[in-house]
XYZ file of C-alpha atoms in Angstrom:
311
model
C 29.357 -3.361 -10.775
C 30.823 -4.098 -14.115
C 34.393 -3.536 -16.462
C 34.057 -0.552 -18.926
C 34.755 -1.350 -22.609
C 38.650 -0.971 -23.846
C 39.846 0.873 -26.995
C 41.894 -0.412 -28.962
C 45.596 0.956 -29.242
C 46.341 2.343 -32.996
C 47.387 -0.430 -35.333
C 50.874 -1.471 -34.910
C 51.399 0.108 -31.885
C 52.650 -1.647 -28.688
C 51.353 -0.693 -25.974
C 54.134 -0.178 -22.652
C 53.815 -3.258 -20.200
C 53.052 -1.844 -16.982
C 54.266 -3.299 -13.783
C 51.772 -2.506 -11.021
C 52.782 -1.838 -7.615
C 49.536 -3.082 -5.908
C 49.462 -5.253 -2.965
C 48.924 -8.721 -5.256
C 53.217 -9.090 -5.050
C 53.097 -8.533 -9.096
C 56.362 -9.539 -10.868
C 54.461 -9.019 -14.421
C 50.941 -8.485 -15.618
C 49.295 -8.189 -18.838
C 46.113 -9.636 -20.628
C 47.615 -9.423 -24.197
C 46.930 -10.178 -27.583
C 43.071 -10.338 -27.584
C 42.348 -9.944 -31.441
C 38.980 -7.976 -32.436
C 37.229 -5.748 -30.278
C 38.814 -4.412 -27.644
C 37.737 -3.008 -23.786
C 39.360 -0.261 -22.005
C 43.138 -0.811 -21.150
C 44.262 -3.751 -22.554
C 47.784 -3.803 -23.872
C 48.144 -4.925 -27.907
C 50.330 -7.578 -28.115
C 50.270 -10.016 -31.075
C 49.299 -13.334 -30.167
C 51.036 -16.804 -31.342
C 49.818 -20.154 -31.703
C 52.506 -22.447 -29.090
C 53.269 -26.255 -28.429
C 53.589 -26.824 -25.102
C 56.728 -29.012 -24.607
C 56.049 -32.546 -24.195
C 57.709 -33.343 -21.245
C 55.513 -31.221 -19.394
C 51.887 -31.592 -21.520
C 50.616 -33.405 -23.700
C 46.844 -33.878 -25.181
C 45.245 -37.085 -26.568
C 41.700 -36.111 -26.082
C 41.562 -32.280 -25.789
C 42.897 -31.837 -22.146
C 46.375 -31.018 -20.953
C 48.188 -34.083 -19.235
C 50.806 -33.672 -17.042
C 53.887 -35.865 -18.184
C 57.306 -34.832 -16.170
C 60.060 -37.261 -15.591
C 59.338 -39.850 -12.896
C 55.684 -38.865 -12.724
C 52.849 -41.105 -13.968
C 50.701 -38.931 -16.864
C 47.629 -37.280 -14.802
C 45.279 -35.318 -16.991
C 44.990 -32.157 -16.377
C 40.469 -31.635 -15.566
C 40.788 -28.159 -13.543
C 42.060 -24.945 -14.393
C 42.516 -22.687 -11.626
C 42.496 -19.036 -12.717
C 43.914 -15.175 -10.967
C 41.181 -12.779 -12.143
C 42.810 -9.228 -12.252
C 45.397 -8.932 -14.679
C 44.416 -12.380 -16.048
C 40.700 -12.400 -16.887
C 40.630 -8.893 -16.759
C 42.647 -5.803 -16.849
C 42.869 -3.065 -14.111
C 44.333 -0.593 -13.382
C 46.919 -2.027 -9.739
C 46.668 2.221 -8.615
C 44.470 3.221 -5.505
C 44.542 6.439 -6.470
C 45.172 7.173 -10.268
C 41.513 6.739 -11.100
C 38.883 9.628 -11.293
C 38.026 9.476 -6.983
C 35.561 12.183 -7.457
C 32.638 11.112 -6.401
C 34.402 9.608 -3.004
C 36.358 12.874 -2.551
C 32.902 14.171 -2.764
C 31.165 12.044 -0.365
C 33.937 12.625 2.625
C 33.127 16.357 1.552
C 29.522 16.260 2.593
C 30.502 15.143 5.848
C 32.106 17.603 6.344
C 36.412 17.113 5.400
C 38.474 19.399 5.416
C 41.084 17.870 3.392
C 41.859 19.154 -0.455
C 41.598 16.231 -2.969
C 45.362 15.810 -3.264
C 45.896 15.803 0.571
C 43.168 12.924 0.425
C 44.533 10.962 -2.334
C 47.857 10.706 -0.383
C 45.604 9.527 2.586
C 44.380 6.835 0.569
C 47.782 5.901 -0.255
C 49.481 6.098 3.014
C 46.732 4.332 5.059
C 46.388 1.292 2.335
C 50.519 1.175 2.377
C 49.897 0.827 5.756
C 48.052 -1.990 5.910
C 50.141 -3.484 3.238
C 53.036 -3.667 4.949
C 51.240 -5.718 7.639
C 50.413 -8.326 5.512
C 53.567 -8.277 3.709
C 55.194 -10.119 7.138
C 52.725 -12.647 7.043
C 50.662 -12.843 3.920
C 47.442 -12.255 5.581
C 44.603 -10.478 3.897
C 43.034 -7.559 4.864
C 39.155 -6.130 4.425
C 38.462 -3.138 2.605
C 36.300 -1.881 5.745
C 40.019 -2.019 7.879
C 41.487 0.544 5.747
C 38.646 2.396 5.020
C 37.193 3.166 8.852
C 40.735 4.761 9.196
C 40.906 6.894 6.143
C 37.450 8.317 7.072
C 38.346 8.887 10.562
C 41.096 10.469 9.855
C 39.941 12.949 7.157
C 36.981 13.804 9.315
C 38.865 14.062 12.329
C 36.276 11.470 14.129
C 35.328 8.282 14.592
C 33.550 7.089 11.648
C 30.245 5.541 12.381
C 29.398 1.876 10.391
C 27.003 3.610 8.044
C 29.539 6.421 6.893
C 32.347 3.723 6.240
C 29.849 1.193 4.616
C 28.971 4.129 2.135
C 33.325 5.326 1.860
C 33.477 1.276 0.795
C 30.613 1.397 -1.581
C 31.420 4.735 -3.499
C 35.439 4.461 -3.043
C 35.049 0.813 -4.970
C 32.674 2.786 -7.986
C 35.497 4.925 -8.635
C 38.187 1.963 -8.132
C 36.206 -0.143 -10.499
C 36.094 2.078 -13.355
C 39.632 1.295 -14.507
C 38.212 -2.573 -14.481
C 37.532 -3.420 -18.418
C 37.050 -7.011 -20.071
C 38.377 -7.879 -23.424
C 35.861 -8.924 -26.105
C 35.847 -12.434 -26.505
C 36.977 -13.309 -22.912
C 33.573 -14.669 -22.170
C 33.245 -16.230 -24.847
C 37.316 -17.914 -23.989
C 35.987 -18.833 -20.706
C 33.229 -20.575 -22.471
C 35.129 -22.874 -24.345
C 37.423 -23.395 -21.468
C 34.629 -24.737 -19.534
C 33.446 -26.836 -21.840
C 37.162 -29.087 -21.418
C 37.924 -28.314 -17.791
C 35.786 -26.889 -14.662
C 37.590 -23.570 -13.597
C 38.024 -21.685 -10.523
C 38.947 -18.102 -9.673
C 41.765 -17.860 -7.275
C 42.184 -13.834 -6.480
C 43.640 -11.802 -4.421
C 41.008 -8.906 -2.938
C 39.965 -7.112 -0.234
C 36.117 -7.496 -1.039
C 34.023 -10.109 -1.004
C 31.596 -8.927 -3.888
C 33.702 -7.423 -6.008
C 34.823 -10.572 -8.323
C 31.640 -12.267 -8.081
C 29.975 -9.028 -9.522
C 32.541 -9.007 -12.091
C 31.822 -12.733 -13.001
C 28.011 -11.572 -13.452
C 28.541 -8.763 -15.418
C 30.578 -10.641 -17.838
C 27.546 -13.411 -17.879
C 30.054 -15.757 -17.045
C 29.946 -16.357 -13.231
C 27.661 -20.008 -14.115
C 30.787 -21.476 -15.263
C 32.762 -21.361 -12.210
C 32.687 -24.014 -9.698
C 34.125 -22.287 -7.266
C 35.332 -18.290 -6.367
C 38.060 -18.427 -3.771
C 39.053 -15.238 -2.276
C 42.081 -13.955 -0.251
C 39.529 -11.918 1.909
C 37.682 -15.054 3.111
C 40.628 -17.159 3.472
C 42.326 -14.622 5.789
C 45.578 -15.267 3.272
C 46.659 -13.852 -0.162
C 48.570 -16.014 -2.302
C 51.217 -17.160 -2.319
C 50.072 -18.129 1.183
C 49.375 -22.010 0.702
C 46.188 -21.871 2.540
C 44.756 -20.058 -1.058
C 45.984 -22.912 -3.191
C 44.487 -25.680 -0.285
C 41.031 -23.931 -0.359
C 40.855 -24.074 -3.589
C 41.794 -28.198 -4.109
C 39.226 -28.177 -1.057
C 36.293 -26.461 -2.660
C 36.929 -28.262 -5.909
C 37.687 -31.637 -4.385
C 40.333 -32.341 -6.555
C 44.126 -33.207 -5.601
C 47.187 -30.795 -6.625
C 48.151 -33.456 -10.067
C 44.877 -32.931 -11.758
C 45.063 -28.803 -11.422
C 46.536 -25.969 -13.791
C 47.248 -22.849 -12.449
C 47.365 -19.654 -14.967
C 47.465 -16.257 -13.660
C 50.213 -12.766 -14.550
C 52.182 -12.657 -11.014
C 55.068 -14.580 -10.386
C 55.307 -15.339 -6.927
C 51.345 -15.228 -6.384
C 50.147 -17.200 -9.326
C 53.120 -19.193 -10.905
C 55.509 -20.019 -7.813
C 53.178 -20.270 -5.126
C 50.835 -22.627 -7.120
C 54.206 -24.967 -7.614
C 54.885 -25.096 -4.341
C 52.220 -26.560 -3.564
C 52.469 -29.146 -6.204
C 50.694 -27.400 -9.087
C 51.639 -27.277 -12.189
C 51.437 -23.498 -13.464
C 52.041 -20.851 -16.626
C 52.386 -17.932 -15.966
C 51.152 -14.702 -18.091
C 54.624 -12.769 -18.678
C 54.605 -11.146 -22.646
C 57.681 -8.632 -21.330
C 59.445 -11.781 -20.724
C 60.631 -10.357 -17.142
C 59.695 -13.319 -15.121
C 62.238 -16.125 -14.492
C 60.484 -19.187 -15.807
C 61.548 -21.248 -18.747
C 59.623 -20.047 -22.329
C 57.439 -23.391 -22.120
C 55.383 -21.731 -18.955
C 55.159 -18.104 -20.640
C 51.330 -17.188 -21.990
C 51.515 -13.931 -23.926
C 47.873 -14.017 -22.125
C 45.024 -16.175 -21.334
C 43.800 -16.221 -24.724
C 46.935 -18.341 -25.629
C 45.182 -21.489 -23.944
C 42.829 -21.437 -26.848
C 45.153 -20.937 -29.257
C 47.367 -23.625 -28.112
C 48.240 -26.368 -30.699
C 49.641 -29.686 -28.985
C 49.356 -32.135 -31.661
C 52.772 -30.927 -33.844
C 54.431 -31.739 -29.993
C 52.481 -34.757 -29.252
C 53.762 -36.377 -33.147
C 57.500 -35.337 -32.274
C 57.378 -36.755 -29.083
């Protein structure tokens, strides 16, 4: 399971930022800017080299310190990271993709359903579910949603085997909208090499990021995954951001947190005593400029030392 390679948009175009209406409580999104080679679906926005203020970071070795008012300077040694939207792009639709090959798969057993009437299925059944964990930020499995959208269009009970297989095919088609920017390895690379990371996602399925990870040869440099679906929480939920401080054995002052949703990935994190940027190049996210990334790439591009002489 792996992201399809992005074209490029035409030079000097900008692409339209696109705010997604999937269950990940998405303020803003984007993975901008990436210069050279593109994959599938990325946005073109022009990337800038930025100071970080100084009364928030600093760097006298190469890592981020943390240096607020009344706060003794911790250096920043973990960066915790959203994956969709922030190390890769996606498309947030259930149902926008090609679902031809699931449509097809309910059709050999035997639904009667045309493929719109089954799209809107999809999309009832997941909104649904949705709205469950909306009350209480708990996380559901893919399996939940799909046993009912197979019962339902086959007007039976769906046996394990038929709704392992609905899981397994509906997830090929999903995935195809998945794409990874060239040099975002390569990013993650030298990321590693100054702090250890950690994926912090959202998702309904255990597999899916980790395959992702592989397929982008970079799942070696992660020290730990953590996962809505295995917590039983999406973020913001604070049990996210403590499994993650958990796994890493770190405390809250040592930790980054970068990901393209406002509540999930830049308030949430806070809350919990995090510091965190937030991936916003529409500007549509109410945090000051200093926390804005016009997308992950911007950590490499960073240049503290100009602040660091000022200050």
């Amino acid at each position: 399971m792996g992201g399809r390679l992005c074209d490029a948009p035409p030079a000097g175009r900008v692409a339209a930022h696109r705010v997604p209406t999937h269950t990940r409580h998405r303020t803003s999104r984007g993975l901008q800017g990436v210069p050279g080679r593109w994959r599938r679906g990325f946005q073109h926005l022009q990337l800038r080299r930025c100071a970080l203020p100084f009364h928030r970071f600093a760097s006298d070795d190469g890592g981020l310190t943390w240096q607020d008012v009344g706060m003794v300077p911790t250096k920043i040694t973990h960066l915790l990271l959203d994956f969709f939207g922030t190390i890769v792009d996606y498309s947030p639709s259930r149902t926008a993709q090609d679902y031809s090959a699931t449509y097809g798969r309910l059709q050999r057993l035997g639904t009667r359903l045309a493929y719109r009437e089954f799209l809107t299925l999809v999309d009832d059944v997941f909104a649904r579910f949705d709205a469950r964990s909306a009350e209480d930020l708990s996380e559901f499995s893919m399996r939940e949603p799909s046993e009912m959208i197979v019962a339902t269009a086959l007007g039976r009970p769906a046996s394990t085997v038929e709704v392992d297989a609905f899981v397994e095919t509906y997830l090929g088609d999903w995935n195809t909208a998945v794409c990874y920017a060239d040099g975002m390895s390569d990013l993650l690379r030298d990321l590693a090499g100054r702090y250890r990371l950690a994926v912090v996602s959202n998702t309904h399925h255990s597999a899916l990021v980790p395959a992702h990870l592989r397929a982008m040869g970079v799942a070696d440099l992660f020290d730990a995954v953590v996962l809505s679906v295995d917590v039983g929480h999406r973020k913001p939920h604070p049990a996210m951001f403590r499994a993650a401080l958990e796994r890493l054995d770190v405390g809250a002052e040592s930790v980054l947190f970068v990901g393209d949703s406002y509540q999930a990935d830049y308030a949430g994190p806070r809350e919990q005593g995090i510091a965190a940027l937030l991936i916003d190049p529409g500007k549509s996210a109410p945090v000051p400029d200093s926390d804005r990334l016009q997308s992950l790439f911007d950590l490499r591009d960073t240049d503290l030392r100009p602040v660091i002489e000022a200050s």
